Amino acid sequence: MEPLYSLFQSLLTIVLLAVSLIKVSLKAYRYFVYGQGSLMNVEPVIPYEIVMVLLSLGLSYYYSRQNNKINRLSMMLFSEAKGTLVDGLMSLGIGIFAFILFFIKQSSPFGFLRYTGDFFITSLLIMLTIKMPFQVIKRAFNEICGGLLLDQDMQKWIENCLKKHLLEIVSIKSCLIYKIGMSFRIDVFIKGKAKLIDNEKLSRKKVLILKELSKKLEFVHLEFCLC
């Protein structure tokens, strides 16, 4: 459920950004081509954007902090952190631009910004933030399709745990780690150092590995594959 939620939320974010860009583009087109447009009233915008920046960036920090507590395993919290960060950065950019527009007179060479400024700032902010929802989509698709774990730090920690317990009795040829939501599946391809592998000892090692992995991971399925 978490990957699906993150996928649809990010797709919605992209749609909203696209709609915003189309809306301000049409407004700028009417002004530059037909000379039609309404003067932007930026005074109410500034205090509103200040509040939105504080709320959005505060929420983004909170979601990231909560996700870090569970070793960045939650796609939902990752998606929420990225989404609110986009909102915060958009609000920050609009607030700064509105503050600048407040001092621009209609008779100045930059007077056209009082009519079309939202087009320029929206376009710039979308270019700067559009990467974030696509990052979430990439991770969500990877988990939905049963792809390999993308978190290099987590992968290294898991591999070190396996080596610590297994290298005494077997050789590790490769290790494939899959993540779907909060669940992990680990396929370890091993080869015995002796002619026969002590299955009883390997089973005890498996228990120790799962016990250590449970310190950071809640749901783990571990399989050994002989090669």
XYZ file of C-alpha atoms in Angstrom:
227
model
C 0.000 0.000 0.000
C 2.792 2.478 0.829
C 4.402 2.371 -2.649
C 0.997 2.806 -4.334
C 0.121 5.736 -2.072
C 3.464 7.398 -2.805
C 3.109 6.771 -6.538
C -0.347 8.328 -6.825
C 0.539 11.240 -4.553
C 3.590 12.100 -6.669
C 1.614 11.777 -9.904
C -0.967 14.157 -8.448
C 1.795 16.606 -7.516
C 3.101 16.544 -11.094
C -0.423 17.103 -12.473
C -0.977 20.074 -10.143
C 2.375 21.591 -11.143
C 1.500 21.138 -14.816
C -1.922 22.738 -14.365
C -0.349 25.688 -12.534
C 2.196 26.157 -15.322
C -0.488 26.048 -18.039
C -2.640 28.537 -16.131
C 0.099 31.159 -15.664
C 1.382 30.571 -19.222
C -2.024 31.408 -20.682
C -2.178 34.520 -18.523
C 1.277 35.653 -19.727
C 0.340 34.872 -23.340
C -2.761 37.062 -23.173
C -0.717 39.918 -21.728
C 2.203 39.808 -24.182
C 0.092 39.099 -27.301
C -3.133 40.990 -26.626
C -2.101 43.390 -23.873
C -4.773 41.974 -21.586
C -4.086 41.364 -17.923
C -4.888 42.323 -14.372
C -2.521 43.969 -11.928
C -1.271 41.564 -9.237
C -2.049 42.541 -5.654
C 0.939 41.157 -3.764
C 0.308 42.658 -0.312
C -1.896 39.798 1.028
C 0.415 37.198 -0.518
C 3.470 37.860 1.649
C 2.056 37.005 5.127
C 0.172 34.026 3.675
C 3.334 32.606 2.086
C 5.310 33.110 5.319
C 2.786 30.926 7.163
C 2.807 28.322 4.380
C 6.618 28.168 4.351
C 6.774 27.610 8.107
C 4.074 24.920 8.013
C 5.400 23.092 4.941
C 9.067 23.063 5.881
C 8.161 22.185 9.476
C 6.080 19.212 8.291
C 8.791 18.122 5.857
C 11.356 18.130 8.669
C 8.969 16.210 10.948
C 8.255 13.518 8.329
C 11.972 13.137 7.542
C 12.836 12.885 11.230
C 10.168 10.240 11.855
C 11.363 8.278 8.833
C 14.968 8.452 10.039
C 13.826 6.896 13.326
C 12.818 3.771 11.405
C 15.947 3.854 9.211
C 14.209 5.533 6.240
C 12.092 2.447 5.555
C 8.716 4.159 5.024
C 7.873 5.119 1.445
C 4.846 7.020 2.727
C 6.895 9.247 5.028
C 9.501 9.714 2.282
C 6.760 10.788 -0.122
C 5.149 13.141 2.398
C 8.516 14.718 3.222
C 9.256 15.367 -0.456
C 5.727 16.624 -1.156
C 5.652 19.124 1.701
C 9.198 20.223 0.820
C 8.005 21.050 -2.706
C 5.095 23.024 -1.224
C 7.450 24.868 1.105
C 9.946 25.762 -1.616
C 7.167 26.928 -3.928
C 5.726 29.111 -1.174
C 9.172 30.482 -0.317
C 9.873 31.404 -3.924
C 6.479 33.029 -4.406
C 6.855 34.963 -1.142
C 10.293 36.307 -2.082
C 9.121 37.258 -5.564
C 6.000 38.946 -4.189
C 8.170 40.968 -1.812
C 10.330 42.100 -4.764
C 7.257 42.968 -6.856
C 5.985 45.132 -4.019
C 8.776 47.628 -4.801
C 8.398 47.558 -8.594
C 6.347 50.425 -10.039
C 4.090 49.990 -13.056
C 5.944 52.755 -14.889
C 9.363 51.087 -14.468
C 11.027 48.937 -17.194
C 10.043 45.891 -15.131
C 6.436 46.973 -14.746
C 5.293 44.022 -16.877
C 6.173 41.760 -13.945
C 3.259 43.232 -12.019
C 1.048 41.446 -14.576
C 3.094 38.383 -15.533
C 5.426 37.807 -12.576
C 3.589 34.654 -11.499
C 4.488 33.018 -14.829
C 8.226 33.575 -14.404
C 8.425 32.547 -10.752
C 6.165 29.503 -11.245
C 8.216 28.305 -14.238
C 11.480 28.737 -12.319
C 10.216 26.969 -9.198
C 8.803 24.054 -11.170
C 12.153 23.568 -12.917
C 13.885 23.531 -9.524
C 11.467 21.162 -7.758
C 10.098 18.837 -10.476
C 12.888 16.331 -9.773
C 11.525 15.509 -6.301
C 8.206 13.831 -7.260
C 10.015 11.866 -9.975
C 12.449 10.577 -7.332
C 9.486 9.294 -5.323
C 7.906 7.714 -8.424
C 11.171 5.913 -9.231
C 11.386 4.419 -5.730
C 7.688 3.531 -5.666
C 7.843 1.754 -9.049
C 10.957 -0.093 -7.940
C 9.189 -1.479 -4.873
C 5.928 -2.250 -6.688
C 7.846 -4.200 -9.349
C 9.885 -6.070 -6.746
C 13.124 -4.317 -7.587
C 16.348 -4.435 -5.620
C 16.917 -2.240 -2.568
C 18.098 1.248 -3.594
C 19.360 2.414 -0.208
C 23.104 1.763 -0.426
C 23.733 2.331 3.289
C 21.055 -0.186 4.266
C 22.336 -2.696 1.726
C 25.882 -2.399 3.057
C 24.686 -2.879 6.644
C 22.758 -6.026 5.701
C 25.690 -7.448 3.732
C 28.097 -6.813 6.623
C 25.714 -8.613 8.964
C 25.601 -11.617 6.637
C 29.377 -11.722 6.249
C 29.940 -11.487 9.991
C 27.874 -14.593 10.662
C 28.308 -16.693 7.530
C 31.896 -16.391 6.339
C 32.999 -18.771 9.081
C 31.224 -21.701 7.433
C 30.371 -20.721 3.821
C 31.415 -18.392 1.005
C 28.938 -15.729 -0.084
C 28.776 -15.556 -3.871
C 26.093 -12.878 -4.106
C 23.281 -11.287 -2.131
C 20.016 -9.943 -3.545
C 17.942 -7.681 -1.282
C 14.364 -6.761 -2.211
C 12.164 -4.215 -0.433
C 8.386 -3.901 -0.716
C 6.890 -1.405 1.724
C 8.310 -2.272 5.140
C 9.133 -5.874 4.184
C 12.504 -7.228 3.043
C 13.373 -10.414 1.198
C 17.025 -11.432 1.226
C 18.315 -14.161 -1.087
C 21.874 -15.210 -0.229
C 23.753 -17.406 -2.692
C 26.315 -19.458 -0.805
C 28.917 -22.133 -1.436
C 30.270 -24.456 1.214
C 33.930 -24.263 2.210
C 33.858 -27.990 2.917
C 32.327 -30.776 0.831
C 29.239 -30.767 3.032
C 27.507 -27.814 4.688
C 26.503 -28.249 8.300
C 22.778 -27.474 7.983
C 22.290 -27.364 11.733
C 25.018 -24.765 12.122
C 23.662 -22.813 9.154
C 20.220 -22.764 10.785
C 21.704 -21.365 13.995
C 23.474 -18.695 11.986
C 20.209 -17.810 10.290
C 18.553 -17.261 13.672
C 21.409 -14.979 14.755
C 21.249 -13.022 11.494
C 17.488 -12.489 11.761
C 17.890 -11.430 15.375
C 20.462 -8.788 14.439
C 18.507 -7.594 11.412
C 15.398 -7.180 13.560
C 17.129 -4.278 15.337
C 16.447 -2.146 12.260
C 14.085 -4.175 10.075
C 10.659 -5.337 11.184
C 9.730 -7.858 8.469
C 12.533 -9.959 6.982
C 12.432 -13.152 4.915
C 15.875 -14.742 4.600
C 16.674 -17.577 2.186
C 19.949 -19.406 1.476
C 20.540 -20.687 -2.034
C 23.314 -23.189 -2.790
C 25.385 -22.528 -5.885
